[in-house]
Each structure stands twice: as C-alpha cells, then as structure tokens.
Amino acid sequence: MARPIHETVFAFNSKPQAVPHETLDPRRTRYSKQLVSLMQLMSNRSFRSRFATFNVAGLNTNDLNALLSVRLLSHDVAGAEMVYCRMTEDTKTAPNVATFVKLITYFASGPTLNPVKLKYYFEQMDQRNVTPATDVYASLLRGFALSSLRANEDFACLLGKKPLPTDEILQNSEAYVLEHMKHKQIVVDTTILNALVYGRILHDDIVGALKWRTTLTGFAQPNAETFELWIEGYCNKGTRMCISSAMDLLYTMETSPDPSISSLSETPYITLYTALIRLKDMDAASKVITRMLNHGIVPTIKTDRALLFGYATCGELALARKQFEETYLDSQIKRSDSKNYSADVCLYRLSVDCWK
C-alpha cells in the first residue's frame, strides 16, 4: 500500500560531500585526440555495429562521457547505449556519476521518456557502487511523475505487481526515491523539493504540493522555482479563489527579503495572466503584465505570445493583430522561431473567424 506523503519519515544523519559532475552540454568539454578519432569512426554506420568491442588506446571516462552527450543530444539512443556498453568493458572508462546523470536525465524528460530504461540505469548505479548526485534523484522523481501521469503499464509493473491507480503509482515512486536517499544518506535539498512539488502539480494536486513544504521543514527551503510551481498549481484550478491564492504567493515573492525567492522572472506573471484570460478578465490580466513591468522584468517572446493569446481569446482583434505584427513581422529574430510562428498564425486566424 502506498505511503501517504505526510507519513514519510526522514532520518538523514550526515551531509555527504558534493559529487562533481559534468555538464550535459558537450560543447563545454575539451575533446581529446583519441575522442576526435573515435567520433570520426562513429560517423561510419558500418563501424557503429562493432563499436561495443572496439578499443581506442588512451580513452578515459571523460572522453566517453563527452561522446555519450553527443549521441544523446542527437537522440541516437542506440549509439548512446553502445557507448555505455563500451564504458563497462574497461576500468579506465568505467561509468561515473556524470555518465548516469546524462542517461537518467535524458530518459526522464518528456519527449524521450522511458521509465524502464530510467529505472535500469538507476539500478546500474547501485550495482557499480556509484553514489547518485541530487540531480539524479530529481530527474527520477520528475520522470516517474510523468510516467504515472501517462498511466504507463510498464512503469506500474516496475513498482508494483500489477498496474496501479495513477495517484498510487506517484506515491509509491516518491517513497521509493526518498527511501533510497535515506539509505545512501543523501540530504534532501531544494532540488528534491521542487521535483516533488512538480510531480504533484503535474497531477493537479495543489494540496499535496503544499504539504511537501511542511513535510520537508528543516531539510529543504523553497525558492523562486517552488513558488512558481505553486502558482501554476493554483492557476490550473481556474477558480477565482485559487487565482487569488496564486496572487498572494506572487506578492510573497515580490516582497521576500530572501534573494532565492525574490529573484523574479516573467514566468509567474504569464501563468497568472493566462489564468485570468481564461476567465475572460482582460482588465485584471492587463494589470498583471503592468505589475511585471513595474518590477523591472524585461518581457521576452513568451510574454508577447501570452499577450497575443489574451487579445485573441477576448476578441480584441485590433490589439491581437498589432501584437502579432510586433512579435513577428517587426523582428526577424523572433520570426526564426518557426514552430511558434506557425502556431500563432493559426491562433490569430481562428480568433478572427470566431469573433466575426
């Protein structure tokens, strides 16, 4: 039976040393001559099938981690797994925490979500006595939350003997990760808190998301990202009362003396603006954007697109057309975002048809 979140016990006795790990961006990695030659060989498809047993003298773990990043960034899963197999063949190229951060982060993200591989590589860390970084646990929590939302039967079977209800899968996955952290004596921090809150918001459980703050008191303090997630959770409910609660949270962010909370971005303002637009309250929504500008936040294309959505939704076609032209026609840089451009063209045309 799943453990309720308020009954989860935390007993972390010592703070482990920080575990360094590489960035996922291979552009920041200096490639060795051996790695360059290996990458040239990898470009040959006939060679790739023999890569797992191929040996290039002088390669080390960092070289193959860089190559692993290249494969993952190009969404070449087969090639990435060949690299991993090659790493396991030699102690000089043995996988380290950076290896697993890359693999687990990749398989935990939405477009490339694969809960079976996610748990497989996490178990590989245990088998190889590699101490997980906090980022690994956060990626696991986010990946498991996405998986349970999609009611993935394979994932359900990983944590239970039979497919479980979505909420129960989420609670089981939370308990699984937190128990593992307790066993490894890894301290829960804000990164973990945000991952737990993200999972609850994803499942439209604002109450559960807020409970994590109480449950983790003394272990993790909320930051700006936490507040943005809570604001999103309230706004997803779509009621006046919930939007009012989101406004209160935004006010707390704006007035907080803690710089980790008061480091504002346009995200919470856009979230509130969109929620109010769905209620067709253009006046209140416009005040949110004015409030954002008064706090010195420079709007980006995200704000431009939100304004276009707002004008189109509320039938302000003249303003919608003006916003569309300012967003795209007057800026070659913004027009280069062809995906958003096409979507907004459709939005504008639909709004014109609806409000004729």
Short mmCIF file of C-alpha atoms in Angstrom, two decimals:
data_model
loop_
_atom_site.label_atom_id
_atom_site.label_comp_id
_atom_site.label_asym_id
_atom_site.label_seq_id
_atom_site.Cartn_x
_atom_site.Cartn_y
_atom_site.Cartn_z
CA MET A 1 0.00 0.00 0.00
CA ALA A 2 1.32 3.45 -0.86
CA ARG A 3 2.61 5.58 1.99
CA PRO A 4 0.84 8.92 2.47
CA ILE A 5 3.22 11.80 1.98
CA HIS A 6 2.67 13.21 5.47
CA GLU A 7 3.79 9.88 7.00
CA THR A 8 7.07 9.69 5.11
CA VAL A 9 9.91 9.51 7.62
CA PHE A 10 13.21 11.30 7.01
CA ALA A 11 16.28 10.39 9.06
CA PHE A 12 19.30 11.88 7.32
CA ASN A 13 22.17 11.84 9.79
CA SER A 14 25.05 13.32 7.83
CA LYS A 15 25.57 15.59 4.88
CA PRO A 16 27.59 13.88 2.14
CA GLN A 17 30.30 15.61 0.18
CA ALA A 18 29.18 17.26 -3.03
CA VAL A 19 29.64 15.00 -6.01
CA PRO A 20 31.00 16.87 -9.04
CA HIS A 21 29.55 16.04 -12.40
CA GLU A 22 29.94 17.32 -15.93
CA THR A 23 27.51 19.47 -17.79
CA LEU A 24 25.33 17.74 -20.36
CA ASP A 25 26.47 20.21 -22.99
CA PRO A 26 29.36 18.60 -24.89
CA ARG A 27 30.42 21.99 -26.27
CA ARG A 28 31.96 22.74 -22.89
CA THR A 29 34.07 19.59 -22.98
CA ARG A 30 37.52 19.64 -24.48
CA TYR A 31 37.76 16.64 -26.78
CA SER A 32 40.98 14.62 -26.71
CA LYS A 33 42.66 13.49 -29.93
CA GLN A 34 41.52 9.94 -29.16
CA LEU A 35 37.93 11.06 -28.82
CA VAL A 36 38.03 13.02 -32.07
CA SER A 37 39.29 9.97 -33.93
CA LEU A 38 36.66 7.82 -32.26
CA MET A 39 33.88 10.25 -33.22
CA GLN A 40 35.08 10.15 -36.81
CA LEU A 41 34.85 6.38 -36.75
CA MET A 42 31.39 6.59 -35.16
CA SER A 43 30.14 8.61 -38.13
CA ASN A 44 30.60 5.47 -40.20
CA ARG A 45 27.48 3.36 -39.71
CA SER A 46 29.22 0.10 -40.55
CA PHE A 47 31.66 0.81 -37.73
CA ARG A 48 28.93 1.55 -35.19
CA SER A 49 27.76 -2.06 -35.12
CA ARG A 50 31.25 -3.10 -33.95
CA PHE A 51 31.72 -0.20 -31.55
CA ALA A 52 30.92 -2.06 -28.33
CA THR A 53 34.06 -4.18 -28.57
CA PHE A 54 36.29 -1.64 -30.31
CA ASN A 55 39.17 -0.28 -28.26
CA VAL A 56 40.94 3.02 -28.82
CA ALA A 57 44.12 3.43 -26.78
CA GLY A 58 44.19 6.35 -24.34
CA LEU A 59 40.44 6.82 -23.91
CA ASN A 60 39.16 7.64 -20.45
CA THR A 61 35.76 8.07 -18.82
CA ASN A 62 35.57 11.80 -19.56
CA ASP A 63 36.16 11.15 -23.27
CA LEU A 64 33.33 8.65 -23.46
CA ASN A 65 31.05 10.85 -21.35
CA ALA A 66 31.53 13.60 -23.94
CA LEU A 67 30.73 11.14 -26.73
CA LEU A 68 27.68 9.95 -24.78
CA SER A 69 26.45 13.56 -24.65
CA VAL A 70 26.84 13.89 -28.41
CA ARG A 71 24.81 10.73 -29.01
CA LEU A 72 22.04 11.76 -26.60
CA LEU A 73 21.79 15.30 -27.94
CA SER A 74 21.31 13.86 -31.42
CA HIS A 75 18.69 11.43 -29.99
CA ASP A 76 20.76 8.44 -31.06
CA VAL A 77 19.71 6.09 -28.27
CA ALA A 78 21.28 3.02 -29.88
CA GLY A 79 24.58 4.85 -30.27
CA ALA A 80 24.44 6.10 -26.66
CA GLU A 81 23.86 2.60 -25.36
CA MET A 82 26.79 1.35 -27.41
CA VAL A 83 28.95 3.99 -25.73
CA TYR A 84 27.71 2.86 -22.32
CA CYS A 85 28.49 -0.78 -23.13
CA ARG A 86 31.98 0.24 -24.22
CA MET A 87 32.48 2.10 -20.92
CA THR A 88 31.69 -1.02 -18.89
CA GLU A 89 34.41 -3.06 -20.61
CA ASP A 90 37.39 -1.30 -19.04
CA THR A 91 38.08 0.11 -15.58
CA LYS A 92 39.76 3.14 -17.19
CA THR A 93 36.50 4.06 -18.90
CA ALA A 94 34.12 2.88 -16.17
CA PRO A 95 30.85 4.87 -15.90
CA ASN A 96 30.84 7.54 -13.19
CA VAL A 97 28.16 9.78 -11.72
CA ALA A 98 28.31 12.09 -14.75
CA THR A 99 27.51 9.14 -17.02
CA PHE A 100 24.36 8.32 -15.11
CA VAL A 101 23.29 11.95 -14.78
CA LYS A 102 23.29 12.17 -18.58
CA LEU A 103 21.41 8.90 -19.15
CA ILE A 104 18.83 9.34 -16.41
CA THR A 105 18.18 12.99 -17.27
CA TYR A 106 17.65 12.02 -20.91
CA PHE A 107 15.23 9.16 -20.22
CA ALA A 108 13.33 11.23 -17.63
CA SER A 109 12.44 14.08 -19.99
CA GLY A 110 9.08 14.32 -21.73
CA PRO A 111 9.91 13.67 -25.40
CA THR A 112 12.35 10.85 -24.60
CA LEU A 113 10.62 9.47 -21.51
CA ASN A 114 11.33 5.77 -20.95
CA PRO A 115 10.56 4.58 -17.40
CA VAL A 116 12.04 1.12 -17.97
CA LYS A 117 15.43 2.49 -19.05
CA LEU A 118 15.18 5.16 -16.37
CA LYS A 119 14.98 2.58 -13.60
CA TYR A 120 17.50 0.29 -15.33
CA TYR A 121 20.28 2.89 -15.32
CA PHE A 122 19.41 3.91 -11.78
CA GLU A 123 19.89 0.30 -10.69
CA GLN A 124 23.13 0.18 -12.65
CA MET A 125 24.41 2.97 -10.40
CA ASP A 126 23.77 0.81 -7.36
CA GLN A 127 25.43 -2.21 -8.90
CA ARG A 128 28.54 -0.18 -9.72
CA ASN A 129 28.63 1.49 -6.29
CA VAL A 130 28.30 4.96 -7.79
CA THR A 131 26.82 7.44 -5.31
CA PRO A 132 23.95 9.27 -7.02
CA ALA A 133 24.01 13.07 -7.26
CA THR A 134 20.96 15.03 -6.16
CA ASP A 135 20.25 15.78 -9.83
CA VAL A 136 19.77 12.05 -10.45
CA TYR A 137 17.10 11.75 -7.76
CA ALA A 138 15.36 14.90 -9.02
CA SER A 139 15.30 13.54 -12.57
CA LEU A 140 13.92 10.23 -11.29
CA LEU A 141 11.10 11.97 -9.45
CA ARG A 142 10.18 14.07 -12.48
CA GLY A 143 10.39 11.09 -14.83
CA PHE A 144 8.30 8.90 -12.54
CA ALA A 145 5.69 11.67 -12.19
CA LEU A 146 5.40 11.96 -15.97
CA SER A 147 5.22 8.18 -16.32
CA SER A 148 2.48 7.77 -13.74
CA LEU A 149 0.50 10.58 -15.34
CA ARG A 150 0.59 8.70 -18.62
CA ALA A 151 -0.51 5.56 -16.80
CA ASN A 152 2.39 3.65 -18.33
CA GLU A 153 1.74 -0.02 -17.60
CA ASP A 154 5.41 -0.92 -17.87
CA PHE A 155 6.26 1.64 -15.21
CA ALA A 156 3.45 0.43 -12.94
CA CYS A 157 4.87 -3.07 -13.06
CA LEU A 158 8.26 -1.76 -12.00
CA LEU A 159 6.95 -0.51 -8.66
CA GLY A 160 4.07 -2.93 -8.08
CA LYS A 161 2.99 -6.43 -9.02
CA LYS A 162 0.12 -5.13 -11.10
CA PRO A 163 -0.91 -1.82 -12.68
CA LEU A 164 -1.96 0.66 -10.00
CA PRO A 165 -4.10 3.81 -9.99
CA THR A 166 -2.16 6.87 -11.12
CA ASP A 167 -2.07 8.54 -7.67
CA GLU A 168 -0.86 5.35 -6.03
CA ILE A 169 1.94 4.99 -8.58
CA LEU A 170 3.05 8.55 -7.82
CA GLN A 171 3.08 7.95 -4.06
CA ASN A 172 4.99 4.68 -4.49
CA SER A 173 7.59 6.35 -6.69
CA GLU A 174 8.06 9.19 -4.20
CA ALA A 175 8.54 6.72 -1.35
CA TYR A 176 10.92 4.63 -3.49
CA VAL A 177 13.23 7.57 -4.25
CA LEU A 178 13.15 9.04 -0.73
CA GLU A 179 13.88 5.69 0.89
CA HIS A 180 16.84 5.23 -1.44
CA MET A 181 18.14 8.69 -0.48
CA LYS A 182 17.75 7.80 3.18
CA HIS A 183 19.68 4.56 2.67
CA LYS A 184 22.50 6.42 0.89
CA GLN A 185 22.40 9.25 3.49
CA ILE A 186 21.83 11.86 0.79
CA VAL A 187 20.34 15.05 2.21
CA VAL A 188 17.07 16.27 0.74
CA ASP A 189 17.56 19.77 -0.66
CA THR A 190 15.57 22.34 -2.61
CA THR A 191 16.19 20.50 -5.89
CA ILE A 192 14.37 17.46 -4.48
CA LEU A 193 11.59 19.61 -3.00
CA ASN A 194 10.97 21.18 -6.41
CA ALA A 195 10.90 17.78 -8.10
CA LEU A 196 8.33 16.52 -5.58
CA VAL A 197 6.22 19.67 -5.97
CA TYR A 198 6.48 19.37 -9.76
CA GLY A 199 5.06 15.84 -9.62
CA ARG A 200 2.09 16.90 -7.53
CA ILE A 201 1.35 19.93 -9.71
CA LEU A 202 1.54 17.70 -12.77
CA HIS A 203 -1.19 15.55 -11.19
CA ASP A 204 -3.29 18.64 -10.33
CA ASP A 205 -2.70 18.07 -6.60
CA ILE A 206 -2.01 21.53 -5.18
CA VAL A 207 -2.76 20.29 -1.64
CA GLY A 208 -0.11 17.58 -1.93
CA ALA A 209 2.34 20.06 -3.44
CA LEU A 210 1.92 22.42 -0.48
CA LYS A 211 2.20 19.55 2.04
CA TRP A 212 5.72 18.83 0.86
CA ARG A 213 6.81 22.19 2.29
CA THR A 214 5.62 21.14 5.75
CA THR A 215 6.94 17.60 5.42
CA LEU A 216 10.42 18.78 4.45
CA THR A 217 10.69 21.58 7.01
CA GLY A 218 14.25 21.55 8.28
CA PHE A 219 15.57 19.74 5.21
CA ALA A 220 14.76 21.96 2.24
CA GLN A 221 13.69 25.56 1.84
CA PRO A 222 11.51 26.73 -1.07
CA ASN A 223 12.99 29.04 -3.69
CA ALA A 224 11.57 31.02 -6.61
CA GLU A 225 11.01 27.87 -8.68
CA THR A 226 8.97 26.32 -5.84
CA PHE A 227 6.73 29.37 -5.66
CA GLU A 228 6.31 29.40 -9.44
CA LEU A 229 5.17 25.77 -9.31
CA TRP A 230 2.67 26.51 -6.53
CA ILE A 231 1.34 29.49 -8.50
CA GLU A 232 0.94 27.22 -11.54
CA GLY A 233 -0.91 24.67 -9.40
CA TYR A 234 -3.41 27.22 -8.14
CA CYS A 235 -3.89 28.72 -11.60
CA ASN A 236 -4.53 25.27 -13.09
CA LYS A 237 -7.61 25.05 -10.86
CA GLY A 238 -9.00 28.07 -12.69
CA THR A 239 -11.26 29.41 -9.92
CA ARG A 240 -11.27 32.97 -8.60
CA MET A 241 -10.37 31.75 -5.12
CA CYS A 242 -7.38 29.75 -6.35
CA ILE A 243 -6.16 32.59 -8.55
CA SER A 244 -6.39 34.87 -5.52
CA SER A 245 -4.18 32.43 -3.61
CA ALA A 246 -1.72 32.50 -6.51
CA MET A 247 -1.70 36.31 -6.31
CA ASP A 248 -0.82 36.06 -2.62
CA LEU A 249 2.10 33.79 -3.44
CA LEU A 250 3.32 36.23 -6.07
CA TYR A 251 3.14 39.05 -3.54
CA THR A 252 5.23 36.94 -1.14
CA MET A 253 7.83 36.51 -3.87
CA GLU A 254 7.88 40.22 -4.67
CA THR A 255 8.33 41.29 -1.04
CA SER A 256 10.55 38.49 0.26
CA PRO A 257 13.94 39.56 1.66
CA ASP A 258 15.32 36.17 0.61
CA PRO A 259 17.01 36.63 -2.80
CA SER A 260 16.44 32.96 -3.67
CA ILE A 261 12.68 33.66 -3.54
CA SER A 262 12.56 37.23 -4.79
CA SER A 263 14.55 36.50 -7.97
CA LEU A 264 11.55 37.10 -10.18
CA SER A 265 11.11 36.10 -13.79
CA GLU A 266 8.23 36.59 -16.21
CA THR A 267 7.00 33.01 -15.63
CA PRO A 268 4.62 33.53 -12.66
CA TYR A 269 3.18 36.68 -14.23
CA ILE A 270 2.47 34.89 -17.51
CA THR A 271 0.89 32.00 -15.60
CA LEU A 272 -1.44 34.38 -13.75
CA TYR A 273 -2.17 36.39 -16.90
CA THR A 274 -3.18 33.25 -18.80
CA ALA A 275 -5.41 32.05 -15.95
CA LEU A 276 -7.24 35.37 -15.85
CA ILE A 277 -7.59 35.41 -19.64
CA ARG A 278 -9.32 32.03 -19.46
CA LEU A 279 -11.85 33.74 -17.19
CA LYS A 280 -12.16 36.46 -19.88
CA ASP A 281 -11.00 39.07 -17.34
CA MET A 282 -8.84 41.25 -19.59
CA ASP A 283 -8.65 44.15 -17.12
CA ALA A 284 -7.22 42.04 -14.28
CA ALA A 285 -4.91 40.23 -16.69
CA SER A 286 -3.53 43.50 -18.07
CA LYS A 287 -2.79 44.67 -14.52
CA VAL A 288 -0.64 41.57 -14.00
CA ILE A 289 1.53 42.49 -17.01
CA THR A 290 1.76 46.10 -15.78
CA ARG A 291 2.81 44.76 -12.40
CA MET A 292 5.53 42.69 -14.07
CA LEU A 293 6.89 45.71 -15.96
CA ASN A 294 6.86 47.82 -12.79
CA HIS A 295 9.17 45.28 -11.19
CA GLY A 296 11.69 45.82 -13.96
CA ILE A 297 11.23 42.45 -15.64
CA VAL A 298 12.09 42.62 -19.32
CA PRO A 299 9.47 40.78 -21.42
CA THR A 300 10.55 38.15 -23.93
CA ILE A 301 8.71 36.36 -26.71
CA LYS A 302 6.91 34.34 -24.01
CA THR A 303 5.17 37.49 -22.85
CA ASP A 304 4.47 38.54 -26.44
CA ARG A 305 2.82 35.21 -27.18
CA ALA A 306 0.79 35.36 -23.96
CA LEU A 307 -0.50 38.82 -24.92
CA LEU A 308 -1.43 37.59 -28.39
CA PHE A 309 -3.32 34.68 -26.80
CA GLY A 310 -5.08 37.09 -24.44
CA TYR A 311 -6.19 39.54 -27.12
CA ALA A 312 -7.33 36.76 -29.45
CA THR A 313 -9.22 34.94 -26.70
CA CYS A 314 -11.06 38.06 -25.54
CA GLY A 315 -11.95 39.22 -29.05
CA GLU A 316 -9.63 42.24 -29.12
CA LEU A 317 -8.76 41.65 -32.78
CA ALA A 318 -7.13 45.02 -33.45
CA LEU A 319 -4.81 44.56 -30.49
CA ALA A 320 -4.22 40.94 -31.47
CA ARG A 321 -3.18 41.95 -34.97
CA LYS A 322 -0.91 44.70 -33.63
CA GLN A 323 0.69 42.28 -31.17
CA PHE A 324 1.19 39.66 -33.87
CA GLU A 325 2.91 42.15 -36.15
CA GLU A 326 5.14 43.45 -33.35
CA THR A 327 6.03 39.94 -32.26
CA TYR A 328 6.90 38.51 -35.66
CA LEU A 329 6.73 40.90 -38.59
CA ASP A 330 8.91 43.56 -36.93
CA SER A 331 11.53 41.13 -35.65
CA GLN A 332 13.49 38.74 -37.85
CA ILE A 333 14.94 37.07 -34.77
CA LYS A 334 11.52 36.17 -33.38
CA ARG A 335 10.22 35.06 -36.77
CA SER A 336 13.02 32.49 -36.89
CA ASP A 337 11.04 30.53 -34.29
CA SER A 338 9.01 28.82 -37.00
CA LYS A 339 7.12 26.48 -34.65
CA ASN A 340 5.69 29.30 -32.54
CA TYR A 341 5.17 31.47 -35.60
CA SER A 342 3.01 28.83 -37.28
CA ALA A 343 1.04 28.22 -34.09
CA ASP A 344 0.36 31.91 -33.60
CA VAL A 345 -0.71 32.36 -37.22
CA CYS A 346 -3.31 29.64 -36.64
CA LEU A 347 -4.36 31.25 -33.34
CA TYR A 348 -4.84 34.64 -34.95
CA ARG A 349 -6.82 33.24 -37.91
CA LEU A 350 -9.05 31.18 -35.63
CA SER A 351 -9.74 34.19 -33.42
CA VAL A 352 -10.72 36.27 -36.45
CA ASP A 353 -13.15 33.54 -37.57
CA CYS A 354 -14.63 33.14 -34.08
CA TRP A 355 -15.19 36.86 -33.49
CA LYS A 356 -16.58 37.82 -36.91
#
